[in-house]
Structure formats: structure tokens, C-alpha cells
PDB file of N, CA, C and O and ligand atoms in Angstrom:
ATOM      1  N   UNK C   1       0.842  -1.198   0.000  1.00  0.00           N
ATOM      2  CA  UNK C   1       0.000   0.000   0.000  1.00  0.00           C
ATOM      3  C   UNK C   1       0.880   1.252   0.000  1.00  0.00           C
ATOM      4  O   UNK C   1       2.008   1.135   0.479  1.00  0.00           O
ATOM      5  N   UNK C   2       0.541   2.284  -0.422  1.00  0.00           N
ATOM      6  CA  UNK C   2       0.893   3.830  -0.737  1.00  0.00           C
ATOM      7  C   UNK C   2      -0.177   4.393  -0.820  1.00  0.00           C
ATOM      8  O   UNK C   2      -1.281   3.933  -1.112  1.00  0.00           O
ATOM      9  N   UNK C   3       0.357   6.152  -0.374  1.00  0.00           N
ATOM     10  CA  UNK C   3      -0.390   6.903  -0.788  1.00  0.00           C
ATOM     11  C   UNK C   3      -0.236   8.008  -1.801  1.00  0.00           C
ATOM     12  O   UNK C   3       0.776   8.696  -1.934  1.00  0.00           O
ATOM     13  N   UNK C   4      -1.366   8.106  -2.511  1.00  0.00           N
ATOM     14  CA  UNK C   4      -0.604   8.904  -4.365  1.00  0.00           C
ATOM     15  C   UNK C   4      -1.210   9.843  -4.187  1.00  0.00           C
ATOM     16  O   UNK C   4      -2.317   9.824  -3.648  1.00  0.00           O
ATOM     17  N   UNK C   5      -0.591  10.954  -4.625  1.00  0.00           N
ATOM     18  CA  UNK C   5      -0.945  12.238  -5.067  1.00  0.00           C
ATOM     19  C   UNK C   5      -1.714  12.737  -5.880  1.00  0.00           C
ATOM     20  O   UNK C   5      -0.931  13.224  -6.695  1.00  0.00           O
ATOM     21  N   UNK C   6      -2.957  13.008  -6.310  1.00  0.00           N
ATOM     22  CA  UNK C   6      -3.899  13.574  -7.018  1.00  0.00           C
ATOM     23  C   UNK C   6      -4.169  14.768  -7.933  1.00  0.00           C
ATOM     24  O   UNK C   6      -3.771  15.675  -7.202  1.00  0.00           O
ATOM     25  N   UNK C   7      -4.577  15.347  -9.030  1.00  0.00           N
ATOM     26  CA  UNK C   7      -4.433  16.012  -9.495  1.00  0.00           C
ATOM     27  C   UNK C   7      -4.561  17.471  -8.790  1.00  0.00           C
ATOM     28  O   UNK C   7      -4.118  18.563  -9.146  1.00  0.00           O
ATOM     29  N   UNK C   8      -5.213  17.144  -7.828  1.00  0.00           N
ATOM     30  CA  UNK C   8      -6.012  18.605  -6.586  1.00  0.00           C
ATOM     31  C   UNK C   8      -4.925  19.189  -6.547  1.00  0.00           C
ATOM     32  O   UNK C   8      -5.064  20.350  -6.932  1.00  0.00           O
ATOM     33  N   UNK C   9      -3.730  18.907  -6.220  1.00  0.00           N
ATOM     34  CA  UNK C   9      -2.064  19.237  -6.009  1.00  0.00           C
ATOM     35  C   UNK C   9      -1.899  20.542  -6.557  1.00  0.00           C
ATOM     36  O   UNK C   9      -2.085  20.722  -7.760  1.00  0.00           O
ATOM     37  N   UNK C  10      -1.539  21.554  -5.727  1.00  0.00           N
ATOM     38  CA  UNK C  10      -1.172  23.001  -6.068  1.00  0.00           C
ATOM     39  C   UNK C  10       0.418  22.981  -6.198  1.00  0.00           C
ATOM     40  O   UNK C  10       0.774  23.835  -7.009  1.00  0.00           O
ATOM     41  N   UNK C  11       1.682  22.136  -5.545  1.00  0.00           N
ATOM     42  CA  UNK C  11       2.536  22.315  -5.900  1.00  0.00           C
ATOM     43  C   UNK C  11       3.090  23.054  -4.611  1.00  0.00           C
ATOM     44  O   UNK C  11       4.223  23.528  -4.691  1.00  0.00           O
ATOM     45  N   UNK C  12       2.305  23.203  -3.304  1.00  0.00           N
ATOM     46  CA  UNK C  12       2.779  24.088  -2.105  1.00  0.00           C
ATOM     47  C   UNK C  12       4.267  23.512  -1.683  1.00  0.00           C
ATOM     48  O   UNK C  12       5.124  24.307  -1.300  1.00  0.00           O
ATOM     49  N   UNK C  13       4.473  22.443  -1.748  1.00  0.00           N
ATOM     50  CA  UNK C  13       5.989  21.173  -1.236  1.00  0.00           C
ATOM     51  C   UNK C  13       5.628  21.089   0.045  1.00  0.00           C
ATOM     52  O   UNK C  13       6.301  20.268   0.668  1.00  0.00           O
ATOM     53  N   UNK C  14       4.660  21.744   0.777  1.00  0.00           N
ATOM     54  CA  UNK C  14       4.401  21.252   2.064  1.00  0.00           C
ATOM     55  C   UNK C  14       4.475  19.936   2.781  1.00  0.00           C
ATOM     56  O   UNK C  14       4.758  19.898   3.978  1.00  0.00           O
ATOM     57  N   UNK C  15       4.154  18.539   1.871  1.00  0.00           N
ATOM     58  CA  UNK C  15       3.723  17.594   2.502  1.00  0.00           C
ATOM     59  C   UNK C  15       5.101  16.968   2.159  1.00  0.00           C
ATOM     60  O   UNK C  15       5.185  15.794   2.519  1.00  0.00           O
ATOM     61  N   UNK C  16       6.261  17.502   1.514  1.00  0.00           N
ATOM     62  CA  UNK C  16       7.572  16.875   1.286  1.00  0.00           C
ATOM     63  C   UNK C  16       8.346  16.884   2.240  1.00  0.00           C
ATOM     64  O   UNK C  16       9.009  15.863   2.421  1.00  0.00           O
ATOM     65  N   UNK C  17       8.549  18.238   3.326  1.00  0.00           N
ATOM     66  CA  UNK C  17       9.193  18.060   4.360  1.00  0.00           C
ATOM     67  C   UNK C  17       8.941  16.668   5.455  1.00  0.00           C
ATOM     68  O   UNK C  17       9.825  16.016   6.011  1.00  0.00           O
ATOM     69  N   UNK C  18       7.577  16.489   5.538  1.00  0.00           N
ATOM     70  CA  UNK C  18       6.600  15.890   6.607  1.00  0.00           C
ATOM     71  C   UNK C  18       6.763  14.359   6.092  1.00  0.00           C
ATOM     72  O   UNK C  18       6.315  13.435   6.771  1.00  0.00           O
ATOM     73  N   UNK C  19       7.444  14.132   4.829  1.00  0.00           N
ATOM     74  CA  UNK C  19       7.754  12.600   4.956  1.00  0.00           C
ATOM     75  C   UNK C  19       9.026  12.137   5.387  1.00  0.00           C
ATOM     76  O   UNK C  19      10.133  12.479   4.971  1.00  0.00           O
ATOM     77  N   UNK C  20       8.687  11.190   6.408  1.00  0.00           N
ATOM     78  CA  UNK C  20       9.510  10.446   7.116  1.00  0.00           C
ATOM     79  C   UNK C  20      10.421   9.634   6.176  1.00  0.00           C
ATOM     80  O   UNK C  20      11.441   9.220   6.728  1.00  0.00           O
ATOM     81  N   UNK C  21      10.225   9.208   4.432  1.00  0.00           N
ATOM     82  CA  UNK C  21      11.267   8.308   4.432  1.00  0.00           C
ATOM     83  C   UNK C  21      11.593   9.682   2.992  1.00  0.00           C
ATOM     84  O   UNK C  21      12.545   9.611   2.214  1.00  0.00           O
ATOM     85  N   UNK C  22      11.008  10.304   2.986  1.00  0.00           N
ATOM     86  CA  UNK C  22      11.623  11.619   1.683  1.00  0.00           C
ATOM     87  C   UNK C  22      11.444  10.470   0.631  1.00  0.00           C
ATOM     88  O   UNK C  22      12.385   9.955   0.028  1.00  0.00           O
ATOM     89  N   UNK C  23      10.147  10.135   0.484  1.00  0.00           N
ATOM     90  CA  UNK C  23       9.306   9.569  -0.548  1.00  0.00           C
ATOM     91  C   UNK C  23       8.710  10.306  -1.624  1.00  0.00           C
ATOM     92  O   UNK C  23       8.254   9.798  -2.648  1.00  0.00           O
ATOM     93  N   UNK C  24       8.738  11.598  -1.329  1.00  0.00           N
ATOM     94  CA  UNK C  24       7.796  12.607  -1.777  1.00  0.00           C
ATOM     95  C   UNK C  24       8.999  14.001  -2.910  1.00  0.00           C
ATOM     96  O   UNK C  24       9.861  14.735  -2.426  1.00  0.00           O
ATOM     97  N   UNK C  25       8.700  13.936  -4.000  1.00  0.00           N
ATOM     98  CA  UNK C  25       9.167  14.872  -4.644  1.00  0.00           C
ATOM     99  C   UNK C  25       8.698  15.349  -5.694  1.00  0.00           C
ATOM    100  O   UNK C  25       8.100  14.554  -6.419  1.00  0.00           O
ATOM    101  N   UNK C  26       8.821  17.042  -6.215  1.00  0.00           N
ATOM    102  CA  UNK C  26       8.459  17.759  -6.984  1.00  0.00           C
ATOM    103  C   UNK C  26       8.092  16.845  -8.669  1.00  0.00           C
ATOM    104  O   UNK C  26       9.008  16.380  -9.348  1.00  0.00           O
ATOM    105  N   UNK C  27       7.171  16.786  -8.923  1.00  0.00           N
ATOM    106  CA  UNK C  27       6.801  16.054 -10.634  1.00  0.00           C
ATOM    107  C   UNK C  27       6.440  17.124 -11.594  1.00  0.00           C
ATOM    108  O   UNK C  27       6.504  18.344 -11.443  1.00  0.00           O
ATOM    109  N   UNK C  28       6.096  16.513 -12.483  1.00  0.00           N
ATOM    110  CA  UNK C  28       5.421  17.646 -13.395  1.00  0.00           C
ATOM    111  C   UNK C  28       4.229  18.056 -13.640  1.00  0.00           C
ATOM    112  O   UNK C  28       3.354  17.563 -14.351  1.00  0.00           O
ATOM    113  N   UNK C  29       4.250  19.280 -12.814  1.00  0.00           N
ATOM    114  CA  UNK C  29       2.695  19.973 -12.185  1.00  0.00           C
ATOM    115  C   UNK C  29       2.355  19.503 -10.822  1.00  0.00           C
ATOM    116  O   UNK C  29       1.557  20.383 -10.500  1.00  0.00           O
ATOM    117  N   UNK C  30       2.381  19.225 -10.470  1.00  0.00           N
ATOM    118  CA  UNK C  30       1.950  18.077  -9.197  1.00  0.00           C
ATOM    119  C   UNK C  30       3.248  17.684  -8.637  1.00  0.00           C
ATOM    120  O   UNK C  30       4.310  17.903  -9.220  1.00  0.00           O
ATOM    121  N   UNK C  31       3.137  17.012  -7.323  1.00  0.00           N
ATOM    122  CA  UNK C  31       3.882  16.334  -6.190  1.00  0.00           C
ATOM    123  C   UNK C  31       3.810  14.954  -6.527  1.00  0.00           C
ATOM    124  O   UNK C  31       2.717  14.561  -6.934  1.00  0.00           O
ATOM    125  N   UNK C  32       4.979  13.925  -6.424  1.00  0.00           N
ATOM    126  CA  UNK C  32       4.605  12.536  -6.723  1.00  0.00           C
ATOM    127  C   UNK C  32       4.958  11.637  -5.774  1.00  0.00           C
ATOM    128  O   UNK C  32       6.103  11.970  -5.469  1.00  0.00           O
ATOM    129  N   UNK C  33       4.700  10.842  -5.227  1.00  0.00           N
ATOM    130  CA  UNK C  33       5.193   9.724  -4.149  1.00  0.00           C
ATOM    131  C   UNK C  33       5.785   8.789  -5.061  1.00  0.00           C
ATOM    132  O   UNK C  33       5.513   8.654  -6.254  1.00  0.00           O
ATOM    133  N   UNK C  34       6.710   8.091  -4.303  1.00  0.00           N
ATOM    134  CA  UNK C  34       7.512   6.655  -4.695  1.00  0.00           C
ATOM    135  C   UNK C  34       6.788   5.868  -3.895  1.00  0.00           C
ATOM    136  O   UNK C  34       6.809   5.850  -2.664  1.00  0.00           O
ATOM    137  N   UNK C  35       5.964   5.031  -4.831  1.00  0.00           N
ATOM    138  CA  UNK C  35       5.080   3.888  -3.691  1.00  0.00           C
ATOM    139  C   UNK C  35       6.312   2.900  -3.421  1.00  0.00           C
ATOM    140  O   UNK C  35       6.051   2.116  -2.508  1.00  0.00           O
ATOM    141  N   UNK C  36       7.491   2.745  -3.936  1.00  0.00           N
ATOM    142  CA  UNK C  36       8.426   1.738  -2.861  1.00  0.00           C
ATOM    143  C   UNK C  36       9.007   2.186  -2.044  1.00  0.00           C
ATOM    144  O   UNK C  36       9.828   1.355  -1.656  1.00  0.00           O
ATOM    145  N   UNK C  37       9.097   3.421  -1.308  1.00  0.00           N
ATOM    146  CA  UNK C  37       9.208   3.949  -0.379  1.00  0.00           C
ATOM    147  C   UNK C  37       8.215   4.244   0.648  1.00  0.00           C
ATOM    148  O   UNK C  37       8.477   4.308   1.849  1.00  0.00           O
ATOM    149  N   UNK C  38       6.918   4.443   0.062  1.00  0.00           N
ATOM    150  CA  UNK C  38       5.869   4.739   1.156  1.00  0.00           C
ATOM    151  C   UNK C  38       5.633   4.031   2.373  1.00  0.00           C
ATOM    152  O   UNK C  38       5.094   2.997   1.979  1.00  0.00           O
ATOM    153  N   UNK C  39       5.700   3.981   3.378  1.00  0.00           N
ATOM    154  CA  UNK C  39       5.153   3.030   4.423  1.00  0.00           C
ATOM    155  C   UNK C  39       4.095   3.614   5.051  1.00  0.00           C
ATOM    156  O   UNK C  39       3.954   3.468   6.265  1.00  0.00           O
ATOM    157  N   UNK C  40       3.116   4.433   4.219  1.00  0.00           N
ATOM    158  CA  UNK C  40       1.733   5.022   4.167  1.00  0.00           C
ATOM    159  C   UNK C  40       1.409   5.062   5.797  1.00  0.00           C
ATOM    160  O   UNK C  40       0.751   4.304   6.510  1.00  0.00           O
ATOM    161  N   UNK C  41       2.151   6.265   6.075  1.00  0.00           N
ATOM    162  CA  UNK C  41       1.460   6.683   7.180  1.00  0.00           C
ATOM    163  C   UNK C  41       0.598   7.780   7.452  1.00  0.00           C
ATOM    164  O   UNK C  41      -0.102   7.876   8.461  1.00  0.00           O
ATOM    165  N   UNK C  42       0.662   8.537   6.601  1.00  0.00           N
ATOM    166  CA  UNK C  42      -0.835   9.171   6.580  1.00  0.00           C
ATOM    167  C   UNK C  42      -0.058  11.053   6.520  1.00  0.00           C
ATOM    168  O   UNK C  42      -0.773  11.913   6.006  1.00  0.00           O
ATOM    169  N   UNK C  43       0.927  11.346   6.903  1.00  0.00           N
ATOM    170  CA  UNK C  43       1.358  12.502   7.346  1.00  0.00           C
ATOM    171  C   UNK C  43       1.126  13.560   6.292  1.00  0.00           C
ATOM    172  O   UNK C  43       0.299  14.471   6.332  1.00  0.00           O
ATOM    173  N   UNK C  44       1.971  13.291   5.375  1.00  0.00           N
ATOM    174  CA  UNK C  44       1.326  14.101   3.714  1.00  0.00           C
ATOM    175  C   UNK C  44      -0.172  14.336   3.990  1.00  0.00           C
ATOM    176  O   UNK C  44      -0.503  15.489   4.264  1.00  0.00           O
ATOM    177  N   UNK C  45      -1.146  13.345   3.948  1.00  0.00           N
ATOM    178  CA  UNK C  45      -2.381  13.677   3.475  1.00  0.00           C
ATOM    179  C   UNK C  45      -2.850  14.481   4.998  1.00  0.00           C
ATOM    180  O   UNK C  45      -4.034  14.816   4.969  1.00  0.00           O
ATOM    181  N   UNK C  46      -2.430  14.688   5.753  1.00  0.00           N
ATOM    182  CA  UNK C  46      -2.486  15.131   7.058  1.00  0.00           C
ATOM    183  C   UNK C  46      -2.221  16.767   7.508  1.00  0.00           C
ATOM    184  O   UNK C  46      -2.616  17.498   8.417  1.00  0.00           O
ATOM    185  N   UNK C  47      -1.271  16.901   6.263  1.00  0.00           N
ATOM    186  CA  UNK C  47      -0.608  18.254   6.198  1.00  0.00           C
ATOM    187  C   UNK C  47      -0.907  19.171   4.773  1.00  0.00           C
ATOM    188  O   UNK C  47      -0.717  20.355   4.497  1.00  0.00           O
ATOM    189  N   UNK C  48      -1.419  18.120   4.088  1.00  0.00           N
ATOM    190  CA  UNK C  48      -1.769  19.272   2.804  1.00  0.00           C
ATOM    191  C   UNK C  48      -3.038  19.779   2.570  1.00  0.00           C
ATOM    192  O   UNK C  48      -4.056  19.090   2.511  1.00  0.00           O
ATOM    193  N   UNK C  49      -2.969  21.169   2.416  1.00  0.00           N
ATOM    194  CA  UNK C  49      -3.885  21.758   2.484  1.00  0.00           C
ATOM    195  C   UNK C  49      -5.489  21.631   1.818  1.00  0.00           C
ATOM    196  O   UNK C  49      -6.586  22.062   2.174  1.00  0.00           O
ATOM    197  N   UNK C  50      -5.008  20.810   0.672  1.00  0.00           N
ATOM    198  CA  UNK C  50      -5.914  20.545  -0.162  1.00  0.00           C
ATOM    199  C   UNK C  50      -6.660  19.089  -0.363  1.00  0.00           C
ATOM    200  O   UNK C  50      -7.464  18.743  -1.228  1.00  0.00           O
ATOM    201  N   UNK C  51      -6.312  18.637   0.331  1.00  0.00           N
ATOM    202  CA  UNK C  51      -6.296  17.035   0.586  1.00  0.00           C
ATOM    203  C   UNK C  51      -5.944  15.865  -0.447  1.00  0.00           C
ATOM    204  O   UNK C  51      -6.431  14.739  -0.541  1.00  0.00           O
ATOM    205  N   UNK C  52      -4.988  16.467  -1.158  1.00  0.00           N
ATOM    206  CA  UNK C  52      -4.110  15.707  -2.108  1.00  0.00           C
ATOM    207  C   UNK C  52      -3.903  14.266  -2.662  1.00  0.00           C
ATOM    208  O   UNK C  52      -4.119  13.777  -3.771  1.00  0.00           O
ATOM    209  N   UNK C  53      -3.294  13.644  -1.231  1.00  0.00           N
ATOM    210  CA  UNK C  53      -2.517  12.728  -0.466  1.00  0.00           C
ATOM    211  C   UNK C  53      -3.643  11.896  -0.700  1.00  0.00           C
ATOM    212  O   UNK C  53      -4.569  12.506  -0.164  1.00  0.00           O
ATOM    213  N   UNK C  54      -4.166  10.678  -1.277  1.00  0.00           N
ATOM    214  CA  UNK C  54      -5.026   9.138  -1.234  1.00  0.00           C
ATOM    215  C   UNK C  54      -4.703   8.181  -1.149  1.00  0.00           C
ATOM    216  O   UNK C  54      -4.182   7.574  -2.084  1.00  0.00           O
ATOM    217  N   UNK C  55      -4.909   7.662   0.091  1.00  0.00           N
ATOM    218  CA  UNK C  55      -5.053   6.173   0.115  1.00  0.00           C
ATOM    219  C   UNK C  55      -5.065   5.376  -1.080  1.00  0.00           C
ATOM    220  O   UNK C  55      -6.074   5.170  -1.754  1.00  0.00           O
ATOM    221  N   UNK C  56      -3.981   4.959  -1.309  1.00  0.00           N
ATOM    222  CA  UNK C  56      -4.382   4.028  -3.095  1.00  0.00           C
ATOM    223  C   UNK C  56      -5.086   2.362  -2.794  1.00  0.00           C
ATOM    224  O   UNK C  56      -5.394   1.641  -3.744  1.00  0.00           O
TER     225      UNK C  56
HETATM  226 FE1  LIG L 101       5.548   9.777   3.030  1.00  0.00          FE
HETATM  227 FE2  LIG L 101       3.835   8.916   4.858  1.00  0.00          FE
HETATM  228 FE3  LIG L 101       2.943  10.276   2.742  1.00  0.00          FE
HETATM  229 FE4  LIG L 101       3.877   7.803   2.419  1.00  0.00          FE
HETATM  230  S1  LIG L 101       2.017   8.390   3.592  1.00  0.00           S
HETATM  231  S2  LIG L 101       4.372   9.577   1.131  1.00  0.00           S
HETATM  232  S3  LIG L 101       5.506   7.727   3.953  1.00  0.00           S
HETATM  233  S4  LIG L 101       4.272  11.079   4.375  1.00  0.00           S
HETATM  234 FE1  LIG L 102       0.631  19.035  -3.273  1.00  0.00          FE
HETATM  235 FE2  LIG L 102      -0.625  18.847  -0.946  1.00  0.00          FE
HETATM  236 FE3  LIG L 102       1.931  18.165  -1.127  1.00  0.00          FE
HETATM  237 FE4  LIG L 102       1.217  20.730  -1.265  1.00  0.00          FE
HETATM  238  S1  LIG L 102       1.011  19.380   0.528  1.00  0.00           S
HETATM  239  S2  LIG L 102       2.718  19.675  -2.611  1.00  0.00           S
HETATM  240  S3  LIG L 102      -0.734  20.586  -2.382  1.00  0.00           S
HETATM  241  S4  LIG L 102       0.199  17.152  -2.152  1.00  0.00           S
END
């Protein structure tokens, strides 16, 4: 399991600091997770403003 980033994504980098394994980096237009890094703990979708961050 991971959690993926959605088109809602404004691009703030907010929820990049807030990952624990730095799973999370700048894509094109949008924020992208590495689902082999995720150990989906929820923090991203916890911290972004827009509610981004989904449960895949
Ligand atoms: Fe990182 Fe946790 Fe979000 Fe996965 S759920 S991308 S580990 S902050
Ligand atoms: Fe995108 Fe939300 Fe992350 Fe900001 S916190 S970069 S809006 S997913």
C-alpha cells in the first residue's frame, strides 16, 4: 500500500518536508510519491492543504 498524489495538487511542497522516508518529490505539475518507499502513514495527506494525499 501507498499513498498517491492527485491532481487537486497546487505544488505548495508542504507535505515533502513531513515525509519520514523523503518519498515525496516535486513532478510535473503536481507532487509525486515513490510507492516503494511509502510506508503510508498518513502525514502528507495530514498536512496538505488541499487534501491531495489518497489512500491508493
Ligand atoms: Fe511519506 Fe507517509 Fe505520505 Fe507515504 S504516507 S508519502 S511515507 S508522508
Ligand atoms: Fe501538493 Fe498537498 Fe503536497 Fe502541497 S502538501 S505539494 S498541495 S500534495
Amino acid at each position: 500500500m501507498a499513498y498517491k498524489i492527485t491532481d487537486a495538487c497546487i505544488s505548495c511542497g508542504a507535505c515533502e518536508a513531513e515525509c519520514p522516508v523523503q518519498a515525496i518529490s516535486e513532478g510535473d505539475g503536481k507532487y509525486v510519491i515513490d510507492a516503494d518507499k511509502c510506508i503510508d502513514c498518513g502525514s502528507c495527506a495530514d498536512t496538505c492543504p488541499v487534501s491531495a494525499p489518497e489512500q491508493a
